[in-house]
Amino acid sequence: MSFATPPGWYPDAGAPGTERWWDGTAWTAHTRPPAVVQHEPVRQPYAPQSFGPPVPLPPARGGGRTRVLAIALSGLLVLGAATAAFLLLDPDDSGTRTAPAPTTSDPAPTAPATASASATPSGEGGPDGDPAVLVDQLNGITLAVPDGWEKARNTPDDAPTIRTAVSYDCPGTAASFCYRGTVSTRTARAGKTDPKAVAEADITAAADRAYEEDILGQRTHGGITSHKVLKAEPVAVAGRTGYLVRRQVVTAKGPGGVVQSVAFPSEAGSGTPVIVRLAFDADRPELPVSLMDTITRSIRPIGDSATSGGAGASIGP
């Protein structure tokens, strides 16, 4: 008997205290803090396994007096298909019941990776498990991770993100820390289809988030005092025509920086444009503006047969 777990947010076994989005086939790159449910009885509808998708558990019976003991057995990989079985012991039942395990007809994704929680593991050798590749499952793209950068474990807005590995105290507040360079991906708002209009509208939001005020309302660089446009032009991204806007910002504290928004049609879903935001601190020799162009050129559709979706790509300053 085969079954599939529906899409949804489930506890992330690789990152306690967070939930990860299961799209019905594989774990995605999107995480969030655990949701708080009001006026609902406390129950555990799913038991995420370290070796595969969340496995549904039958609801407990007996008005809250019944305990369900789940004993998870070790997973065995055979020809790329994950199989697992666990026993459920219910005191109200006359015996032991065995939950059905996935068959070879079911998808066989693996569990989230240990250190790179923002990647979506889908098996050894795939782009999801490659530390040199950021995967955005929802928008169907990958991009190369520069040398010396890392995939962010968690972000306040759940956007797939890479950043320089070393952080520093933000010049505008001692209560937060900043990164010299960041790149994140996201979906444009519904109804926005023109890449030029999307990029031109997003560049202000990208600059404000990087150098004006963070998601908690802290002015990490003392605020933006002035800016100027460095580039605004069409650009080919992942084989499609997009639009790029690059802006230099001067801040009240710290060196300021360069911010870029790139918008292009998505390969996934309805084709709503994808936005890739880049922000580099100014006057950093390891972060030349040319690296923004290199990262933009590395963007590929997931599963691109000509480039393996960017898998294995490695770029430097």
CSV table of C-alpha atoms in Angstrom, one decimal, residues 53-239:
chain,number,residue,atom,x,y,z
A,53,PRO,CA,9.3,12.8,4.2
A,54,PRO,CA,7.0,13.3,7.2
A,55,VAL,CA,5.1,10.1,8.0
A,56,PRO,CA,1.5,10.4,9.1
A,57,LEU,CA,0.5,9.0,12.5
A,58,PRO,CA,-3.1,7.9,13.3
A,59,PRO,CA,-4.8,10.2,15.8
A,60,ALA,CA,-4.8,9.0,19.5
A,61,ARG,CA,-8.1,7.8,21.0
A,62,GLY,CA,-9.6,7.7,24.4
A,63,GLY,CA,-10.2,11.3,25.3
A,64,GLY,CA,-6.5,12.2,25.9
A,65,ARG,CA,-5.8,9.2,28.1
A,66,THR,CA,-4.2,7.1,25.4
A,67,ARG,CA,-0.5,7.2,24.9
A,68,VAL,CA,1.0,6.4,21.5
A,69,LEU,CA,4.5,5.1,21.5
A,70,ALA,CA,6.2,5.4,18.1
A,71,ILE,CA,9.4,3.4,17.6
A,72,ALA,CA,11.2,4.5,14.5
A,73,LEU,CA,13.3,1.9,12.9
A,74,SER,CA,16.4,2.7,10.9
A,75,GLY,CA,16.0,3.6,7.2
A,76,LEU,CA,17.5,1.5,4.5
A,77,LEU,CA,18.4,2.9,1.1
A,78,VAL,CA,17.9,0.4,-1.7
A,79,LEU,CA,18.4,1.5,-5.3
A,80,GLY,CA,17.7,5.1,-4.3
A,81,ALA,CA,14.3,4.3,-2.7
A,82,ALA,CA,13.9,5.0,1.0
A,83,THR,CA,11.9,2.4,3.0
A,84,ALA,CA,10.9,2.6,6.6
A,85,ALA,CA,8.6,1.0,9.1
A,86,PHE,CA,7.6,1.8,12.6
A,87,LEU,CA,5.3,0.1,15.2
A,88,LEU,CA,2.5,1.9,17.0
A,89,LEU,CA,1.4,0.5,20.3
A,90,ASP,CA,-2.0,1.7,21.5
A,91,PRO,CA,-3.1,0.6,25.0
A,92,ASP,CA,-6.8,0.6,23.9
A,93,ASP,CA,-6.1,-1.8,21.0
A,94,SER,CA,-5.9,-5.5,21.4
A,95,GLY,CA,-2.5,-5.8,19.6
A,96,THR,CA,0.2,-4.0,17.8
A,97,ARG,CA,-0.5,-2.2,14.5
A,98,THR,CA,2.1,-1.5,11.8
A,99,ALA,CA,1.9,1.6,9.7
A,100,PRO,CA,2.4,1.2,6.0
A,101,ALA,CA,5.9,2.1,4.7
A,102,PRO,CA,6.5,3.9,1.4
A,103,THR,CA,6.8,1.6,-1.6
A,104,THR,CA,9.2,1.8,-4.6
A,105,SER,CA,6.4,3.7,-6.4
A,106,ASP,CA,6.6,6.6,-3.9
A,107,PRO,CA,9.1,9.4,-4.1
A,108,ALA,CA,12.3,8.8,-2.1
A,109,PRO,CA,13.6,12.2,-0.8
A,110,THR,CA,16.1,12.2,2.0
A,111,ALA,CA,16.1,14.3,5.1
A,112,PRO,CA,17.5,17.9,5.5
A,113,ALA,CA,21.2,18.1,5.5
A,114,THR,CA,23.0,18.7,8.8
A,115,ALA,CA,24.8,22.0,8.4
A,116,SER,CA,23.2,23.5,5.2
A,117,ALA,CA,19.6,23.7,6.4
A,118,SER,CA,18.7,26.2,3.7
A,119,ALA,CA,19.5,23.6,1.0
A,120,THR,CA,16.9,21.0,0.1
A,121,PRO,CA,18.5,17.6,0.1
A,122,SER,CA,17.2,15.2,-2.6
A,123,GLY,CA,20.0,12.7,-2.7
A,124,GLU,CA,23.7,12.6,-3.1
A,125,GLY,CA,25.1,14.3,-6.3
A,126,GLY,CA,22.0,16.5,-6.7
A,127,PRO,CA,22.2,20.3,-6.6
A,128,ASP,CA,20.3,20.4,-3.3
A,129,GLY,CA,23.1,18.7,-1.4
A,130,ASP,CA,25.9,20.7,-3.1
A,131,PRO,CA,27.3,23.4,-0.7
A,132,ALA,CA,28.4,25.4,-3.8
A,133,VAL,CA,24.8,25.7,-5.1
A,134,LEU,CA,21.8,27.5,-3.6
A,135,VAL,CA,18.5,25.9,-4.6
A,136,ASP,CA,15.2,27.8,-4.7
A,137,GLN,CA,12.6,25.0,-5.2
A,138,LEU,CA,9.6,27.3,-5.2
A,139,ASN,CA,10.9,29.4,-8.1
A,140,GLY,CA,12.7,26.6,-9.9
A,141,ILE,CA,16.2,28.1,-10.0
A,142,THR,CA,19.7,27.5,-8.7
A,143,LEU,CA,22.7,29.9,-8.4
A,144,ALA,CA,26.3,29.4,-7.5
A,145,VAL,CA,27.7,30.1,-4.0
A,146,PRO,CA,30.9,32.2,-4.2
A,147,ASP,CA,34.0,30.9,-2.5
A,148,GLY,CA,34.0,31.9,1.2
A,149,TRP,CA,30.3,32.3,1.3
A,150,GLU,CA,27.7,30.1,3.1
A,151,LYS,CA,24.0,29.2,2.8
A,152,ALA,CA,22.0,30.9,5.6
A,153,ARG,CA,20.4,28.5,8.0
A,154,ASN,CA,17.4,30.7,8.8
A,155,THR,CA,16.3,34.1,7.6
A,156,PRO,CA,13.6,36.4,9.0
A,157,ASP,CA,11.6,36.4,5.7
A,158,ASP,CA,12.1,32.7,4.8
A,159,ALA,CA,13.9,33.7,1.6
A,160,PRO,CA,16.6,31.3,0.3
A,161,THR,CA,19.8,33.2,1.1
A,162,ILE,CA,23.6,33.0,0.8
A,163,ARG,CA,26.0,35.4,2.5
A,164,THR,CA,29.6,36.0,3.4
A,165,ALA,CA,30.6,33.5,6.1
A,166,VAL,CA,31.9,36.1,8.7
A,167,SER,CA,29.6,38.6,10.3
A,168,TYR,CA,30.4,41.8,12.1
A,169,ASP,CA,28.7,44.3,14.5
A,170,CYS,CA,26.4,46.6,12.5
A,171,PRO,CA,27.8,50.1,12.6
A,172,GLY,CA,24.4,51.6,13.4
A,173,THR,CA,23.5,49.4,16.4
A,174,ALA,CA,25.3,47.1,18.8
A,175,ALA,CA,22.1,45.0,19.1
A,176,SER,CA,22.5,43.3,15.7
A,177,PHE,CA,25.1,41.9,13.3
A,178,CYS,CA,25.7,42.4,9.6
A,179,TYR,CA,27.2,40.5,6.7
A,180,ARG,CA,29.5,42.1,4.0
A,181,GLY,CA,27.6,40.4,1.2
A,182,THR,CA,24.2,38.8,0.8
A,183,VAL,CA,22.1,37.3,-2.0
A,184,SER,CA,18.5,36.2,-1.7
A,185,THR,CA,15.7,35.0,-4.0
A,186,ARG,CA,12.0,35.5,-3.8
A,187,THR,CA,8.8,35.6,-5.9
A,188,ALA,CA,7.4,38.9,-7.2
A,189,ARG,CA,4.0,39.9,-6.0
A,190,ALA,CA,1.0,38.3,-7.7
A,191,GLY,CA,-0.1,40.3,-10.8
A,192,LYS,CA,3.4,41.7,-11.5
A,193,THR,CA,4.6,40.3,-14.8
A,194,ASP,CA,6.9,42.9,-16.4
A,195,PRO,CA,10.5,42.3,-15.2
A,196,LYS,CA,11.5,45.9,-15.7
A,197,ALA,CA,8.7,47.2,-13.5
A,198,VAL,CA,9.3,44.6,-10.9
A,199,ALA,CA,13.1,45.3,-10.7
A,200,GLU,CA,12.5,49.1,-10.6
A,201,ALA,CA,10.0,48.7,-7.8
A,202,ASP,CA,12.1,46.2,-5.8
A,203,ILE,CA,15.4,48.1,-5.8
A,204,THR,CA,14.1,50.5,-3.2
A,205,ALA,CA,12.9,47.7,-0.9
A,206,ALA,CA,16.2,45.8,-1.4
A,207,ALA,CA,18.2,48.9,-0.4
A,208,ASP,CA,16.0,49.7,2.6
A,209,ARG,CA,16.3,46.1,3.9
A,210,ALA,CA,20.1,46.0,3.4
A,211,TYR,CA,21.1,49.5,4.7
A,212,GLU,CA,18.1,51.5,5.9
A,213,GLU,CA,16.2,49.3,8.4
A,214,ASP,CA,16.1,45.6,9.1
A,215,ILE,CA,13.0,43.5,9.6
A,216,LEU,CA,13.1,44.2,13.3
A,217,GLY,CA,13.1,48.0,12.7
A,218,GLN,CA,16.7,48.5,13.6
A,219,ARG,CA,18.8,51.0,11.6
A,220,THR,CA,21.8,48.8,11.2
A,221,HIS,CA,23.8,51.4,9.2
A,222,GLY,CA,22.3,54.6,10.6
A,223,GLY,CA,20.0,54.9,7.6
A,224,ILE,CA,20.6,55.8,3.9
A,225,THR,CA,21.6,59.4,3.3
A,226,SER,CA,21.8,59.4,-0.5
A,227,HIS,CA,21.9,57.0,-3.5
A,228,LYS,CA,22.5,56.9,-7.2
A,229,VAL,CA,21.7,54.5,-10.0
A,230,LEU,CA,24.7,52.7,-11.4
A,231,LYS,CA,23.0,50.5,-14.0
A,232,ALA,CA,19.5,49.9,-15.3
A,233,GLU,CA,19.2,47.6,-18.3
A,234,PRO,CA,17.8,44.4,-19.8
A,235,VAL,CA,19.8,41.2,-18.9
A,236,ALA,CA,19.5,37.6,-20.0
A,237,VAL,CA,19.0,35.3,-16.9
A,238,ALA,CA,18.6,31.5,-17.1
A,239,GLY,CA,17.8,31.8,-20.8
